[in-house]
PDB file of C-alpha atoms in Angstrom:
ATOM      1  CA  MET A   1      28.610 -68.758  22.937  1.00  0.00           C
ATOM      2  CA  LYS A   2      25.637 -68.025  20.688  1.00  0.00           C
ATOM      3  CA  LEU A   3      23.663 -66.759  23.664  1.00  0.00           C
ATOM      4  CA  ARG A   4      26.454 -64.347  24.591  1.00  0.00           C
ATOM      5  CA  LYS A   5      26.526 -62.974  21.030  1.00  0.00           C
ATOM      6  CA  LEU A   6      22.733 -62.506  21.027  1.00  0.00           C
ATOM      7  CA  ILE A   7      22.884 -60.641  24.330  1.00  0.00           C
ATOM      8  CA  ALA A   8      25.640 -58.404  22.962  1.00  0.00           C
ATOM      9  CA  VAL A   9      23.639 -57.578  19.824  1.00  0.00           C
ATOM     10  CA  LEU A  10      20.529 -56.728  21.838  1.00  0.00           C
ATOM     11  CA  ALA A  11      22.553 -54.509  24.152  1.00  0.00           C
ATOM     12  CA  SER A  12      23.977 -52.642  21.145  1.00  0.00           C
ATOM     13  CA  LEU A  13      20.500 -52.057  19.728  1.00  0.00           C
ATOM     14  CA  VAL A  14      19.262 -50.675  23.048  1.00  0.00           C
ATOM     15  CA  MET A  15      22.227 -48.286  23.171  1.00  0.00           C
ATOM     16  CA  LEU A  16      21.599 -47.163  19.568  1.00  0.00           C
ATOM     17  CA  VAL A  17      17.942 -46.340  20.240  1.00  0.00           C
ATOM     18  CA  GLY A  18      19.024 -44.376  23.292  1.00  0.00           C
ATOM     19  CA  LEU A  19      21.351 -42.267  21.126  1.00  0.00           C
ATOM     20  CA  LEU A  20      18.713 -41.393  18.497  1.00  0.00           C
ATOM     21  CA  PRO A  21      17.446 -37.799  18.532  1.00  0.00           C
ATOM     22  CA  LEU A  22      14.040 -37.401  20.120  1.00  0.00           C
ATOM     23  CA  SER A  23      12.634 -36.077  16.815  1.00  0.00           C
ATOM     24  CA  ALA A  24      13.626 -39.296  15.042  1.00  0.00           C
ATOM     25  CA  VAL A  25      11.782 -41.376  17.613  1.00  0.00           C
ATOM     26  CA  SER A  26       8.685 -39.188  17.895  1.00  0.00           C
ATOM     27  CA  ALA A  27       8.265 -38.657  14.130  1.00  0.00           C
ATOM     28  CA  ALA A  28       6.958 -42.206  13.749  1.00  0.00           C
ATOM     29  CA  ASN A  29       4.124 -41.387  16.139  1.00  0.00           C
ATOM     30  CA  VAL A  30       2.780 -38.422  14.155  1.00  0.00           C
ATOM     31  CA  SER A  31      -0.366 -39.224  12.192  1.00  0.00           C
ATOM     32  CA  TYR A  32      -0.745 -38.082   8.592  1.00  0.00           C
ATOM     33  CA  ASP A  33      -4.123 -37.001   7.228  1.00  0.00           C
ATOM     34  CA  GLY A  34      -4.477 -36.187   3.557  1.00  0.00           C
ATOM     35  CA  TYR A  35      -1.837 -33.653   2.597  1.00  0.00           C
ATOM     36  CA  PHE A  36      -1.568 -32.304   6.141  1.00  0.00           C
ATOM     37  CA  TYR A  37       0.805 -33.385   8.862  1.00  0.00           C
ATOM     38  CA  ASN A  38      -1.083 -33.885  12.106  1.00  0.00           C
ATOM     39  CA  GLY A  39      -4.439 -32.784  10.713  1.00  0.00           C
ATOM     40  CA  ASP A  40      -6.222 -34.476  13.621  1.00  0.00           C
ATOM     41  CA  PHE A  41      -4.016 -32.744  16.243  1.00  0.00           C
ATOM     42  CA  GLU A  42      -3.351 -36.024  18.038  1.00  0.00           C
ATOM     43  CA  ALA A  43       0.346 -35.053  17.981  1.00  0.00           C
ATOM     44  CA  GLY A  44      -0.445 -31.741  19.651  1.00  0.00           C
ATOM     45  CA  THR A  45       0.819 -28.673  17.821  1.00  0.00           C
ATOM     46  CA  ALA A  46       3.364 -30.568  15.686  1.00  0.00           C
ATOM     47  CA  ASN A  47       3.832 -28.858  12.299  1.00  0.00           C
ATOM     48  CA  TRP A  48       1.235 -26.177  12.929  1.00  0.00           C
ATOM     49  CA  THR A  49       2.207 -22.528  13.352  1.00  0.00           C
ATOM     50  CA  MET A  50       0.296 -21.081  16.296  1.00  0.00           C
ATOM     51  CA  HIS A  51      -0.520 -17.385  16.578  1.00  0.00           C
ATOM     52  CA  ASN A  52      -0.898 -15.945  20.053  1.00  0.00           C
ATOM     53  CA  ASP A  53      -1.045 -12.227  20.756  1.00  0.00           C
ATOM     54  CA  ALA A  54      -3.141  -9.658  22.601  1.00  0.00           C
ATOM     55  CA  ASP A  55      -6.218 -10.627  20.563  1.00  0.00           C
ATOM     56  CA  THR A  56      -5.852 -14.382  20.061  1.00  0.00           C
ATOM     57  CA  MET A  57      -5.163 -17.543  22.032  1.00  0.00           C
ATOM     58  CA  THR A  58      -4.575 -20.843  20.218  1.00  0.00           C
ATOM     59  CA  GLU A  59      -3.858 -24.224  21.816  1.00  0.00           C
ATOM     60  CA  VAL A  60      -4.435 -27.945  21.344  1.00  0.00           C
ATOM     61  CA  VAL A  61      -6.715 -29.408  24.018  1.00  0.00           C
ATOM     62  CA  GLU A  62      -8.755 -32.517  24.725  1.00  0.00           C
ATOM     63  CA  ASP A  63     -12.200 -32.120  23.154  1.00  0.00           C
ATOM     64  CA  PRO A  64     -14.391 -30.475  25.824  1.00  0.00           C
ATOM     65  CA  THR A  65     -17.621 -30.745  23.823  1.00  0.00           C
ATOM     66  CA  GLY A  66     -18.334 -34.353  24.764  1.00  0.00           C
ATOM     67  CA  SER A  67     -18.320 -35.414  21.099  1.00  0.00           C
ATOM     68  CA  GLY A  68     -15.385 -37.811  21.308  1.00  0.00           C
ATOM     69  CA  HIS A  69     -13.018 -35.971  18.961  1.00  0.00           C
ATOM     70  CA  GLY A  70      -9.870 -36.597  20.999  1.00  0.00           C
ATOM     71  CA  LYS A  71      -7.468 -33.674  20.674  1.00  0.00           C
ATOM     72  CA  VAL A  72      -8.693 -30.535  18.897  1.00  0.00           C
ATOM     73  CA  MET A  73      -7.374 -27.089  18.028  1.00  0.00           C
ATOM     74  CA  HIS A  74      -8.959 -24.432  20.247  1.00  0.00           C
ATOM     75  CA  THR A  75      -8.865 -20.751  19.293  1.00  0.00           C
ATOM     76  CA  ASN A  76     -10.322 -17.797  21.128  1.00  0.00           C
ATOM     77  CA  SER A  77     -10.146 -14.398  19.426  1.00  0.00           C
ATOM     78  CA  THR A  78     -11.336 -11.035  20.697  1.00  0.00           C
ATOM     79  CA  TYR A  79     -10.308  -9.252  17.493  1.00  0.00           C
ATOM     80  CA  THR A  80     -13.064  -6.768  16.592  1.00  0.00           C
ATOM     81  CA  SER A  81     -11.440  -4.157  14.347  1.00  0.00           C
ATOM     82  CA  SER A  82     -13.910  -2.061  12.360  1.00  0.00           C
ATOM     83  CA  SER A  83     -11.557  -1.970   9.368  1.00  0.00           C
ATOM     84  CA  LEU A  84     -11.124  -4.797   6.879  1.00  0.00           C
ATOM     85  CA  GLY A  85      -8.750  -7.355   8.279  1.00  0.00           C
ATOM     86  CA  CYS A  86      -8.383 -10.571  10.220  1.00  0.00           C
ATOM     87  CA  ASP A  87      -6.637 -12.059  13.232  1.00  0.00           C
ATOM     88  CA  LEU A  88      -4.344 -15.001  12.510  1.00  0.00           C
ATOM     89  CA  MET A  89      -5.194 -18.169  14.449  1.00  0.00           C
ATOM     90  CA  PHE A  90      -3.086 -21.050  13.030  1.00  0.00           C
ATOM     91  CA  ASN A  91      -1.650 -22.263   9.717  1.00  0.00           C
ATOM     92  CA  GLN A  92       0.389 -24.898   7.891  1.00  0.00           C
ATOM     93  CA  VAL A  93       2.175 -25.026   4.524  1.00  0.00           C
ATOM     94  CA  VAL A  94       1.540 -28.210   2.541  1.00  0.00           C
ATOM     95  CA  ALA A  95       2.518 -29.621  -0.841  1.00  0.00           C
ATOM     96  CA  VAL A  96      -0.264 -29.806  -3.441  1.00  0.00           C
ATOM     97  CA  GLU A  97      -0.550 -30.795  -7.080  1.00  0.00           C
ATOM     98  CA  ALA A  98      -0.724 -27.878  -9.508  1.00  0.00           C
ATOM     99  CA  ASN A  99      -3.829 -27.350 -11.653  1.00  0.00           C
ATOM    100  CA  THR A 100      -5.752 -29.980  -9.717  1.00  0.00           C
ATOM    101  CA  ASP A 101      -9.282 -30.060  -8.308  1.00  0.00           C
ATOM    102  CA  LEU A 102      -8.965 -30.575  -4.557  1.00  0.00           C
ATOM    103  CA  VAL A 103     -11.280 -30.383  -1.551  1.00  0.00           C
ATOM    104  CA  LEU A 104     -10.253 -28.869   1.765  1.00  0.00           C
ATOM    105  CA  LYS A 105     -12.252 -30.502   4.564  1.00  0.00           C
ATOM    106  CA  PHE A 106     -12.404 -29.897   8.295  1.00  0.00           C
ATOM    107  CA  LYS A 107     -14.730 -30.015  11.281  1.00  0.00           C
ATOM    108  CA  VAL A 108     -15.445 -26.966  13.420  1.00  0.00           C
ATOM    109  CA  TYR A 109     -17.372 -26.336  16.629  1.00  0.00           C
ATOM    110  CA  CYS A 110     -18.278 -22.674  17.110  1.00  0.00           C
ATOM    111  CA  TYR A 111     -19.052 -20.562  20.147  1.00  0.00           C
ATOM    112  CA  SER A 112     -19.947 -16.934  19.620  1.00  0.00           C
ATOM    113  CA  THR A 113     -22.150 -14.198  20.987  1.00  0.00           C
ATOM    114  CA  ALA A 114     -21.561 -11.892  18.025  1.00  0.00           C
ATOM    115  CA  SER A 115     -24.354 -11.508  15.473  1.00  0.00           C
ATOM    116  CA  ASN A 116     -21.856 -11.446  12.598  1.00  0.00           C
ATOM    117  CA  ALA A 117     -19.362 -14.043  13.798  1.00  0.00           C
ATOM    118  CA  ALA A 118     -17.215 -15.523  11.035  1.00  0.00           C
ATOM    119  CA  PHE A 119     -13.752 -16.812  10.269  1.00  0.00           C
ATOM    120  CA  TRP A 120     -11.623 -16.913   7.133  1.00  0.00           C
ATOM    121  CA  VAL A 121      -9.880 -19.816   5.485  1.00  0.00           C
ATOM    122  CA  THR A 122      -7.008 -18.429   3.429  1.00  0.00           C
ATOM    123  CA  ILE A 123      -5.552 -20.478   0.569  1.00  0.00           C
ATOM    124  CA  GLY A 124      -2.253 -18.710   0.215  1.00  0.00           C
ATOM    125  CA  ASN A 125      -2.061 -17.892  -3.457  1.00  0.00           C
ATOM    126  CA  ASN A 126      -4.369 -15.873  -5.685  1.00  0.00           C
ATOM    127  CA  THR A 127      -4.173 -18.406  -8.525  1.00  0.00           C
ATOM    128  CA  ALA A 128      -6.327 -20.849  -6.551  1.00  0.00           C
ATOM    129  CA  THR A 129     -10.012 -20.654  -7.436  1.00  0.00           C
ATOM    130  CA  TYR A 130     -13.270 -21.764  -5.823  1.00  0.00           C
ATOM    131  CA  SER A 131     -17.014 -21.097  -5.947  1.00  0.00           C
ATOM    132  CA  THR A 132     -18.956 -20.033  -2.849  1.00  0.00           C
ATOM    133  CA  SER A 133     -21.936 -22.092  -4.041  1.00  0.00           C
ATOM    134  CA  ALA A 134     -19.803 -25.249  -3.878  1.00  0.00           C
ATOM    135  CA  VAL A 135     -18.836 -24.745  -0.221  1.00  0.00           C
ATOM    136  CA  THR A 136     -20.836 -26.938   2.165  1.00  0.00           C
ATOM    137  CA  GLY A 137     -21.354 -26.868   5.928  1.00  0.00           C
ATOM    138  CA  LEU A 138     -21.286 -23.097   6.462  1.00  0.00           C
ATOM    139  CA  ALA A 139     -22.454 -20.111   4.424  1.00  0.00           C
ATOM    140  CA  ALA A 140     -19.525 -18.800   2.396  1.00  0.00           C
ATOM    141  CA  GLN A 141     -18.553 -15.416   1.012  1.00  0.00           C
ATOM    142  CA  THR A 142     -15.542 -14.380  -1.078  1.00  0.00           C
ATOM    143  CA  VAL A 143     -13.070 -11.981   0.508  1.00  0.00           C
ATOM    144  CA  SER A 144     -11.036 -10.030  -2.045  1.00  0.00           C
ATOM    145  CA  SER A 145      -7.249 -10.155  -1.876  1.00  0.00           C
ATOM    146  CA  SER A 146      -4.482  -9.501  -4.369  1.00  0.00           C
ATOM    147  CA  SER A 147      -2.194 -12.141  -2.871  1.00  0.00           C
ATOM    148  CA  SER A 148      -4.409 -15.044  -1.793  1.00  0.00           C
ATOM    149  CA  THR A 149      -7.804 -16.724  -2.085  1.00  0.00           C
ATOM    150  CA  ARG A 150      -9.954 -16.133   0.989  1.00  0.00           C
ATOM    151  CA  VAL A 151     -13.220 -17.763   2.019  1.00  0.00           C
ATOM    152  CA  ARG A 152     -15.309 -16.104   4.738  1.00  0.00           C
ATOM    153  CA  LEU A 153     -17.389 -18.670   6.628  1.00  0.00           C
ATOM    154  CA  ASN A 154     -20.319 -17.377   8.657  1.00  0.00           C
ATOM    155  CA  VAL A 155     -21.071 -19.279  11.854  1.00  0.00           C
ATOM    156  CA  THR A 156     -23.883 -17.350  13.545  1.00  0.00           C
ATOM    157  CA  THR A 157     -26.548 -19.983  12.848  1.00  0.00           C
ATOM    158  CA  ASN A 158     -24.218 -22.943  13.408  1.00  0.00           C
ATOM    159  CA  THR A 159     -22.988 -22.448  16.958  1.00  0.00           C
ATOM    160  CA  ASN A 160     -22.654 -25.016  19.727  1.00  0.00           C
ATOM    161  CA  LYS A 161     -22.395 -28.022  17.416  1.00  0.00           C
ATOM    162  CA  TRP A 162     -19.808 -29.731  15.204  1.00  0.00           C
ATOM    163  CA  VAL A 163     -20.116 -28.833  11.526  1.00  0.00           C
ATOM    164  CA  GLU A 164     -18.322 -30.545   8.643  1.00  0.00           C
ATOM    165  CA  VAL A 165     -17.076 -28.016   6.088  1.00  0.00           C
ATOM    166  CA  ALA A 166     -15.913 -28.786   2.541  1.00  0.00           C
ATOM    167  CA  ILE A 167     -14.303 -26.206   0.235  1.00  0.00           C
ATOM    168  CA  PRO A 168     -13.739 -27.540  -3.304  1.00  0.00           C
ATOM    169  CA  TYR A 169     -11.123 -25.509  -5.163  1.00  0.00           C
ATOM    170  CA  ASN A 170      -8.549 -25.720  -7.932  1.00  0.00           C
ATOM    171  CA  SER A 171      -4.910 -25.363  -6.918  1.00  0.00           C
ATOM    172  CA  GLY A 172      -3.997 -23.263  -9.962  1.00  0.00           C
ATOM    173  CA  SER A 173      -0.242 -22.956 -10.484  1.00  0.00           C
ATOM    174  CA  ASN A 174       0.584 -23.778  -6.861  1.00  0.00           C
ATOM    175  CA  THR A 175       2.699 -26.735  -5.783  1.00  0.00           C
ATOM    176  CA  SER A 176       2.745 -25.652  -2.151  1.00  0.00           C
ATOM    177  CA  VAL A 177       0.128 -23.640  -0.301  1.00  0.00           C
ATOM    178  CA  GLU A 178      -0.182 -22.033   3.111  1.00  0.00           C
ATOM    179  CA  PHE A 179      -3.596 -22.835   4.560  1.00  0.00           C
ATOM    180  CA  ARG A 180      -4.433 -20.317   7.256  1.00  0.00           C
ATOM    181  CA  PHE A 181      -7.379 -20.021   9.627  1.00  0.00           C
ATOM    182  CA  ASP A 182      -8.142 -16.438  10.715  1.00  0.00           C
ATOM    183  CA  ASN A 183     -10.824 -14.836  12.858  1.00  0.00           C
ATOM    184  CA  TYR A 184     -12.881 -12.329  10.867  1.00  0.00           C
ATOM    185  CA  ARG A 185     -12.578  -8.684  11.918  1.00  0.00           C
ATOM    186  CA  ALA A 186     -16.246  -8.029  12.736  1.00  0.00           C
ATOM    187  CA  GLY A 187     -16.870 -10.261  15.713  1.00  0.00           C
ATOM    188  CA  ALA A 188     -15.071 -12.103  18.496  1.00  0.00           C
ATOM    189  CA  GLY A 189     -15.056 -15.867  18.008  1.00  0.00           C
ATOM    190  CA  GLN A 190     -14.225 -19.053  19.852  1.00  0.00           C
ATOM    191  CA  TYR A 191     -13.754 -22.249  17.839  1.00  0.00           C
ATOM    192  CA  TYR A 192     -12.645 -25.868  18.014  1.00  0.00           C
ATOM    193  CA  PHE A 193     -11.210 -27.450  14.840  1.00  0.00           C
ATOM    194  CA  ASP A 194     -10.468 -31.081  13.991  1.00  0.00           C
ATOM    195  CA  ASP A 195      -9.722 -33.503  11.122  1.00  0.00           C
ATOM    196  CA  ILE A 196      -8.277 -31.026   8.598  1.00  0.00           C
ATOM    197  CA  THR A 197      -7.629 -32.861   5.329  1.00  0.00           C
ATOM    198  CA  ILE A 198      -7.291 -32.328   1.592  1.00  0.00           C
ATOM    199  CA  GLU A 199      -8.879 -34.766  -0.855  1.00  0.00           C
ATOM    200  CA  GLY A 200      -7.707 -35.089  -4.436  1.00  0.00           C
ATOM    201  CA  PRO A 201      -7.479 -37.564  -7.324  1.00  0.00           C
ATOM    202  CA  ASN A 202      -4.145 -38.965  -6.126  1.00  0.00           C
ATOM    203  CA  ASN A 203      -4.676 -38.513  -2.410  1.00  0.00           C
ATOM    204  CA  VAL A 204      -2.941 -40.946  -0.069  1.00  0.00           C
ATOM    205  CA  ASN A 205      -2.393 -41.028   3.677  1.00  0.00           C
ATOM    206  CA  GLY A 206       0.674 -38.907   3.678  1.00  0.00           C
ATOM    207  CA  GLY A 207       2.032 -35.676   2.330  1.00  0.00           C
ATOM    208  CA  GLU A 208       4.947 -33.364   2.477  1.00  0.00           C
ATOM    209  CA  ILE A 209       5.373 -30.045   4.107  1.00  0.00           C
ATOM    210  CA  GLU A 210       7.237 -27.608   1.904  1.00  0.00           C
ATOM    211  CA  GLY A 211      10.893 -28.510   2.175  1.00  0.00           C
ATOM    212  CA  GLY A 212      10.107 -31.984   3.517  1.00  0.00           C
ATOM    213  CA  ASP A 213      10.607 -31.072   7.172  1.00  0.00           C
ATOM    214  CA  GLU A 214       9.893 -33.800   9.670  1.00  0.00           C
ATOM    215  CA  PRO A 215       7.861 -33.147  12.819  1.00  0.00           C
ATOM    216  CA  GLU A 216       9.891 -32.146  15.817  1.00  0.00           C
TER     217      GLU A 216
END
């Protein structure tokens, strides 16, 4: 009798798992890095907004550089406008602590034939602050904007190798920020990105996207 009851319970559990939405099952398999969901791209494009148009192609691929990075974000932009501007590549909105010193970190592998190749990292609010002299990994310049804080990172002398970049900044009044990676207007660029994280005084392995949305 006990055996029959055990079999019945197990059968019910199997049926319940089968009825769960796919998002509920797959969410447990998404890795969390710093304040970002899926900052290592091992869950593909989950929770990243991808921008693809006539100038830009973005996709998650297996690392083709032979450096053992697993899955990486690949972007290829041909955007070469002569006017001030940028070409959106990919972004994510994350929760942050207001008025807190944080460090945005990521790894990038650059290909480019342009003499002035560069990309922007946009911290989506103009109350965030940073110093170009504190940025490590790539030469940094400030790009003026009335609505956001933008860091131009020059890659001409750092092509064909992985570079670790760190951008220390203060979050200002923000409690959620859109972090966006854009190709700079002046030169076509091809990049691989990996391990995008934020470090802070209360950093843990986890974070929340604005609104608390789960990966789909």
